Amino acid sequence: MRVHHLNCGSLSEIETVDGRGAPARAVCHCLLIETAAAGLVLVDAGLGTRDVARPAERLGADWISYAGPVLDPAETALHQVRALGHDPADVRHVIVTHLHNDHIGGLADFPGATVHVHAAEDPAGHEAQLAHGVRWRTYADAPGEEWGGFAGVQAFAGLPPEILLLPMAGHTPGHIGVAVDTGDGTLVHAGDCYFYHGEVDRPDPVVHPLMNLIQEANESDRTLRLANVDRLRALARADAGKVTVFSAHDPWEFSRLT
Ligand SMILES: [Zn+2]
């Protein structure tokens, strides 16, 4: 399956912890997957055209001041799907890692899509992002399979078995990761389970001081989240070369993949 890595929303510029990488703007890392049987599948929707047009109303002054979104219409998934030569109506499925505004702002740009989300996510507080009328498909925790150290792994309804739901709670109660077997290795989109590559790709893990403050202010269950970061670190290390783990906002992971 062909997979495109899209940045659907540049945010404030941040520095690396060890100074080994150049400063870069944080991203909203989304995937556009071309499937044979289920059309186009988007993983996370980033910021959408309505956010760019009416940021204060949709995103709030607080979030805008700390996240520093660039708000470029060309970065929306809608624009990038068109730029790749696709019809946005062919985006038939959107998988969202969790219901935070920087992951669901683009949903209104794909009103015909089925939106796949964990049942434990709470739509309250996101009325503007969801007001267009979302066609939900929700997933409760289930026995499921074990994959990559994660238990209760499920397939998504109507999607090919190469795309899997990885329960990854902790940032939010129903936060999920998404594994995509591309045929040339497996991508694991870890959403906001962690924010900085140094948390998973070093034997001596480091957090990003600024990003970690934001994580601590937003996470719903630190113990669960850190257990999932441990799983991701083990997965990335055990299957290096075959499995690529990345998170939603780290710009250095994004640039490695594009
Ligand atoms: Zn986020």
Coordinates of N, CA and C in Angstrom, one line a residue, residues 65-214:
S65 N -1.7 30.4 21.5 CA -0.5 31.1 22.0 C 0.6 30.1 22.3
Y66 N 0.3 28.9 22.8 CA 1.4 28.0 23.1 C 1.8 27.1 22.0
A67 N 0.8 26.8 21.1 CA 1.1 25.9 20.0 C 1.6 26.6 18.8
G68 N 1.3 27.9 18.6 CA 1.8 28.7 17.5 C 1.5 28.2 16.1
P69 N 0.3 27.8 15.8 CA 0.0 27.3 14.5 C 0.3 28.3 13.4
V70 N 0.8 27.8 12.3 CA 1.1 28.7 11.1 C -0.1 29.0 10.3
L71 N -1.1 28.0 10.3 CA -2.4 28.3 9.7 C -2.3 28.6 8.2
D72 N -1.6 27.7 7.5 CA -1.4 27.8 6.0 C -2.4 26.8 5.4
P73 N -3.4 27.4 4.6 CA -4.4 26.5 3.9 C -3.7 25.4 3.1
A74 N -2.5 25.6 2.6 CA -1.9 24.6 1.8 C -1.5 23.3 2.6
E75 N -1.4 23.5 3.9 CA -1.1 22.4 4.8 C -2.3 21.5 5.2
T76 N -3.5 22.0 4.9 CA -4.6 21.1 5.3 C -4.6 19.8 4.5
A77 N -5.2 18.8 5.1 CA -5.3 17.5 4.4 C -6.1 17.7 3.1
L78 N -7.1 18.5 3.1 CA -8.0 18.7 1.9 C -7.1 19.2 0.8
H79 N -6.3 20.2 1.0 CA -5.5 20.7 0.0 C -4.4 19.7 -0.5
Q80 N -3.8 19.0 0.4 CA -2.8 18.1 0.1 C -3.3 16.8 -0.7
V81 N -4.5 16.4 -0.3 CA -5.1 15.3 -1.1 C -5.3 15.7 -2.5
R82 N -5.8 17.0 -2.7 CA -6.0 17.5 -4.1 C -4.7 17.6 -4.8
A83 N -3.7 18.1 -4.1 CA -2.4 18.3 -4.7 C -1.7 17.0 -5.2
L84 N -2.1 15.9 -4.5 CA -1.6 14.6 -4.9 C -2.4 14.0 -6.1
G85 N -3.4 14.8 -6.5 CA -4.2 14.3 -7.7 C -5.4 13.5 -7.3
H86 N -5.8 13.5 -6.1 CA -6.9 12.7 -5.6 C -8.2 13.6 -5.5
D87 N -9.3 12.9 -5.5 CA -10.6 13.6 -5.2 C -10.8 13.4 -3.7
P88 N -11.1 14.5 -3.0 CA -11.3 14.4 -1.6 C -12.5 13.5 -1.2
A89 N -13.4 13.3 -2.1 CA -14.5 12.4 -1.9 C -14.1 10.9 -1.8
D90 N -12.9 10.7 -2.3 CA -12.3 9.3 -2.2 C -11.7 9.0 -0.9
V91 N -11.6 10.0 0.0 CA -11.2 9.7 1.4 C -12.5 9.2 2.1
R92 N -12.6 7.9 2.2 CA -13.8 7.2 2.7 C -13.7 6.9 4.2
H93 N -12.4 6.9 4.7 CA -12.2 6.6 6.1 C -11.2 7.6 6.7
V94 N -11.5 8.0 7.9 CA -10.5 8.7 8.7 C -10.4 8.0 10.1
I95 N -9.2 7.6 10.4 CA -8.9 7.0 11.7 C -8.3 8.2 12.6
V96 N -8.9 8.4 13.8 CA -8.3 9.4 14.6 C -7.7 8.8 15.9
T97 N -6.5 9.2 16.2 CA -5.8 8.6 17.3 C -6.5 9.0 18.6
H98 N -7.1 10.2 18.6 CA -7.8 10.7 19.8 C -8.5 12.0 19.4
L99 N -9.5 12.4 20.3 CA -10.3 13.6 19.9 C -9.7 14.9 20.5
H100 N -8.5 15.3 20.1 CA -8.1 16.6 20.4 C -8.1 17.4 19.1
N101 N -8.3 18.8 19.3 CA -8.6 19.6 18.1 C -7.5 19.6 17.0
D102 N -6.3 19.4 17.4 CA -5.2 19.4 16.4 C -5.2 18.0 15.6
H103 N -6.1 17.1 16.0 CA -6.1 15.8 15.3 C -7.5 15.7 14.5
I104 N -8.4 16.5 14.8 CA -9.8 16.4 14.2 C -10.3 17.6 13.5
G105 N -9.4 18.6 13.4 CA -9.9 19.9 12.8 C -10.2 19.7 11.3
G106 N -9.6 18.7 10.7 CA -9.8 18.5 9.2 C -11.0 17.6 8.9
L107 N -11.7 17.0 10.0 CA -12.8 16.1 9.7 C -13.9 16.7 8.9
A108 N -14.2 18.0 9.1 CA -15.3 18.7 8.4 C -15.0 18.8 6.9
D109 N -13.7 18.7 6.5 CA -13.3 18.7 5.1 C -13.6 17.4 4.4
F110 N -13.9 16.4 5.1 CA -14.2 15.0 4.5 C -15.6 14.5 5.1
P111 N -16.6 15.2 4.9 CA -17.9 14.9 5.5 C -18.5 13.6 5.2
G112 N -18.1 13.0 4.1 CA -18.6 11.7 3.7 C -17.9 10.5 4.3
A113 N -16.8 10.8 5.0 CA -15.9 9.7 5.5 C -16.5 9.1 6.7
T114 N -16.2 7.8 6.9 CA -16.5 7.1 8.2 C -15.3 7.5 9.1
V115 N -15.6 7.9 10.4 CA -14.5 8.3 11.3 C -14.4 7.2 12.4
H116 N -13.2 6.6 12.4 CA -13.0 5.5 13.3 C -12.3 6.0 14.6
V117 N -12.9 5.7 15.7 CA -12.3 6.2 17.0 C -12.6 5.2 18.1
H118 N -11.8 5.2 19.1 CA -12.1 4.4 20.3 C -13.2 4.9 21.1
A119 N -14.1 4.0 21.6 CA -15.3 4.4 22.3 C -15.1 5.2 23.5
A120 N -13.9 5.1 24.1 CA -13.6 5.8 25.4 C -13.3 7.3 25.1
E121 N -13.1 7.7 23.9 CA -12.9 9.2 23.6 C -14.1 10.0 23.9
D122 N -14.0 11.2 24.3 CA -15.1 12.0 24.7 C -15.2 13.2 23.7
P123 N -16.3 13.2 23.0 CA -16.5 14.3 22.0 C -16.8 15.7 22.7
A124 N -17.1 15.7 24.0 CA -17.5 17.0 24.7 C -16.4 18.0 24.6
G125 N -16.7 19.2 24.3 CA -15.7 20.2 24.1 C -15.2 20.4 22.7
H126 N -15.6 19.5 21.8 CA -15.1 19.6 20.4 C -16.3 19.8 19.5
E127 N -17.3 20.5 20.0 CA -18.6 20.6 19.2 C -18.3 21.3 17.8
A128 N -17.5 22.3 17.8 CA -17.2 23.0 16.5 C -16.6 22.0 15.5
Q129 N -15.7 21.2 16.0 CA -15.0 20.3 15.0 C -15.9 19.2 14.5
L130 N -17.0 18.9 15.3 CA -17.8 17.8 15.0 C -19.2 18.2 14.5
A131 N -19.4 19.5 14.4 CA -20.8 20.0 14.1 C -21.3 19.6 12.8
H132 N -20.4 19.2 11.8 CA -20.9 18.9 10.5 C -21.7 17.5 10.5
G133 N -21.6 16.8 11.6 CA -22.3 15.5 11.6 C -21.4 14.4 11.2
V134 N -20.8 13.8 12.2 CA -19.8 12.7 11.9 C -20.4 11.4 11.8
R135 N -20.0 10.6 10.8 CA -20.4 9.2 10.7 C -19.4 8.4 11.5
W136 N -19.7 8.1 12.7 CA -18.7 7.4 13.6 C -18.7 5.9 13.4
R137 N -17.6 5.3 13.7 CA -17.5 3.9 13.9 C -16.6 3.7 15.1
T138 N -17.1 3.3 16.3 CA -16.4 3.2 17.5 C -15.9 1.8 17.9
Y139 N -14.9 1.8 18.6 CA -14.3 0.5 19.0 C -14.1 0.5 20.5
A140 N -14.7 -0.6 21.2 CA -14.4 -0.8 22.6 C -13.2 -1.7 22.8
D141 N -12.6 -1.7 24.0 CA -11.6 -2.6 24.2 C -12.1 -4.0 24.0
A142 N -11.3 -4.9 23.4 CA -11.7 -6.2 23.1 C -10.5 -7.2 23.3
P143 N -10.8 -8.5 23.5 CA -9.6 -9.4 23.7 C -8.6 -9.2 22.6
G144 N -9.1 -9.3 21.3 CA -8.2 -9.1 20.2 C -7.0 -9.9 20.2
E145 N -6.0 -9.5 19.4 CA -4.8 -10.2 19.2 C -3.7 -9.5 19.9
E146 N -2.5 -10.1 20.0 CA -1.3 -9.4 20.5 C -0.5 -9.1 19.3
W147 N 0.0 -7.9 19.2 CA 0.9 -7.5 18.1 C 1.9 -6.5 18.7
G148 N 3.2 -6.8 18.4 CA 4.2 -5.8 18.8 C 4.3 -5.4 20.2
G149 N 3.8 -6.3 21.1 CA 3.8 -6.0 22.5 C 2.5 -5.4 23.0
F150 N 1.6 -5.1 22.1 CA 0.3 -4.5 22.4 C -0.7 -5.6 22.5
A151 N -1.6 -5.5 23.5 CA -2.7 -6.5 23.6 C -4.0 -5.9 23.1
G152 N -4.9 -6.7 22.7 CA -6.2 -6.2 22.3 C -6.2 -5.5 21.0
V153 N -5.3 -5.9 20.1 CA -5.2 -5.3 18.8 C -6.3 -5.7 17.9
Q154 N -6.9 -4.8 17.2 CA -8.1 -5.1 16.3 C -7.9 -4.5 14.9
A155 N -8.6 -5.2 14.0 CA -8.7 -4.6 12.7 C -9.8 -3.5 12.7
F156 N -9.8 -2.7 11.7 CA -10.8 -1.6 11.6 C -11.9 -2.1 10.6
A157 N -13.2 -1.9 10.9 CA -14.3 -2.3 10.1 C -14.2 -1.7 8.7
G158 N -14.2 -2.6 7.7 CA -14.2 -2.1 6.3 C -12.9 -1.7 5.8
L159 N -11.8 -1.9 6.6 CA -10.5 -1.6 6.1 C -9.6 -2.8 6.0
P160 N -8.6 -2.8 5.1 CA -7.8 -4.0 4.9 C -7.0 -4.4 6.2
P161 N -6.8 -5.7 6.3 CA -6.1 -6.2 7.6 C -4.7 -5.7 7.8
E162 N -4.1 -5.0 6.8 CA -2.8 -4.5 7.0 C -2.8 -3.2 7.9
I163 N -4.0 -2.7 8.2 CA -4.1 -1.5 9.0 C -4.7 -2.0 10.4
L164 N -4.0 -1.7 11.5 CA -4.5 -2.3 12.8 C -4.6 -1.2 13.8
L165 N -5.6 -1.4 14.7 CA -5.8 -0.5 15.9 C -4.9 -1.0 17.0
L166 N -4.0 -0.2 17.6 CA -3.2 -0.6 18.7 C -3.7 0.2 19.9
P167 N -4.4 -0.4 20.9 CA -4.8 0.3 22.1 C -3.6 1.0 22.8
M168 N -3.7 2.3 23.0 CA -2.5 3.0 23.5 C -3.0 4.2 24.4
A169 N -3.8 3.8 25.4 CA -4.4 4.8 26.3 C -3.4 5.5 27.1
G170 N -3.7 6.7 27.6 CA -2.9 7.4 28.5 C -2.8 8.9 28.3
H171 N -2.6 9.2 27.0 CA -2.7 10.7 26.7 C -4.1 11.1 26.8
T172 N -5.0 10.3 26.3 CA -6.5 10.4 26.5 C -7.0 9.0 26.8
P173 N -8.2 8.8 27.4 CA -8.6 7.5 27.8 C -8.8 6.5 26.6
G174 N -9.1 7.0 25.5 CA -9.3 6.1 24.3 C -8.3 6.3 23.2
H175 N -7.1 6.8 23.6 CA -6.1 7.1 22.6 C -5.6 5.8 22.0
I176 N -5.5 5.8 20.7 CA -5.0 4.6 20.0 C -3.8 4.9 19.1
G177 N -3.0 3.9 18.8 CA -2.0 4.0 17.7 C -2.5 3.2 16.5
V178 N -1.8 3.4 15.4 CA -2.3 2.8 14.2 C -1.0 2.2 13.5
A179 N -1.1 0.8 13.3 CA 0.0 0.1 12.6 C -0.4 -0.1 11.1
V180 N 0.5 0.2 10.2 CA 0.2 0.0 8.8 C 1.3 -0.8 8.2
D181 N 1.0 -2.0 7.7 CA 1.9 -2.9 7.0 C 1.9 -2.5 5.6
T182 N 3.0 -1.8 5.1 CA 3.0 -1.2 3.8 C 3.4 -2.2 2.7
G183 N 3.9 -3.4 3.2 CA 4.5 -4.4 2.3 C 6.0 -4.2 2.2
D184 N 6.4 -3.1 2.7 CA 7.9 -2.8 2.8 C 8.2 -2.3 4.2
G185 N 7.7 -3.0 5.2 CA 7.9 -2.6 6.6 C 6.6 -2.1 7.2
T186 N 6.6 -1.9 8.5 CA 5.4 -1.5 9.2 C 5.6 -0.1 9.8
L187 N 4.7 0.8 9.5 CA 4.7 2.1 10.2 C 3.8 2.0 11.4
V188 N 4.2 2.6 12.5 CA 3.4 2.7 13.7 C 3.2 4.2 14.0
H189 N 2.0 4.7 13.8 CA 1.7 6.1 14.1 C 1.2 6.1 15.6
A190 N 2.0 6.7 16.4 CA 1.7 6.6 17.9 C 1.0 7.8 18.4
G191 N 0.5 8.7 17.5 CA -0.3 9.8 18.0 C 0.4 10.6 19.0
D192 N -0.2 11.0 20.1 CA 0.4 11.8 21.1 C 0.8 10.9 22.3
C193 N 1.0 9.6 22.1 CA 1.5 8.8 23.2 C 2.8 9.3 23.8
Y194 N 3.6 9.8 22.9 CA 4.8 10.5 23.3 C 5.0 11.7 22.3
F195 N 5.9 12.6 22.6 CA 6.0 13.8 21.8 C 7.4 14.0 21.2
Y196 N 8.4 13.3 21.7 CA 9.8 13.6 21.3 C 10.5 12.3 21.0
H197 N 11.2 12.2 19.8 CA 11.8 11.0 19.4 C 12.8 10.4 20.4
G198 N 13.4 11.3 21.2 CA 14.4 10.8 22.2 C 13.7 9.9 23.3
E199 N 12.4 9.9 23.4 CA 11.7 9.1 24.3 C 11.7 7.6 23.9
V200 N 11.9 7.4 22.6 CA 11.8 6.0 22.1 C 13.0 5.5 21.3
D201 N 13.9 6.4 20.8 CA 14.9 5.9 19.9 C 16.3 6.0 20.6
R202 N 16.4 6.2 21.9 CA 17.7 6.2 22.6 C 17.6 5.1 23.7
P203 N 18.8 4.5 23.9 CA 18.9 3.6 25.1 C 18.7 4.3 26.4
D204 N 19.1 5.6 26.4 CA 18.9 6.4 27.6 C 17.9 7.5 27.3
P205 N 16.6 7.1 27.4 CA 15.5 8.0 26.9 C 15.5 9.4 27.5
V206 N 15.2 10.4 26.7 CA 15.1 11.8 27.2 C 13.7 12.3 26.8
V207 N 13.1 13.1 27.6 CA 11.9 13.9 27.2 C 12.4 15.3 26.8
H208 N 11.5 15.9 26.0 CA 11.7 17.3 25.6 C 11.1 18.2 26.7
P209 N 11.9 19.0 27.3 CA 11.3 19.7 28.5 C 10.1 20.5 28.2
L210 N 10.0 21.2 27.1 CA 8.9 22.0 26.7 C 7.7 21.1 26.3
M211 N 8.0 20.2 25.5 CA 6.9 19.3 25.0 C 6.3 18.5 26.2
N212 N 7.2 18.1 27.1 CA 6.8 17.3 28.2 C 5.9 18.1 29.2
L213 N 6.1 19.4 29.3 CA 5.2 20.2 30.1 C 3.8 20.1 29.5
I214 N 3.7 20.2 28.2 CA 2.4 20.1 27.5 C 1.8 18.7 27.6

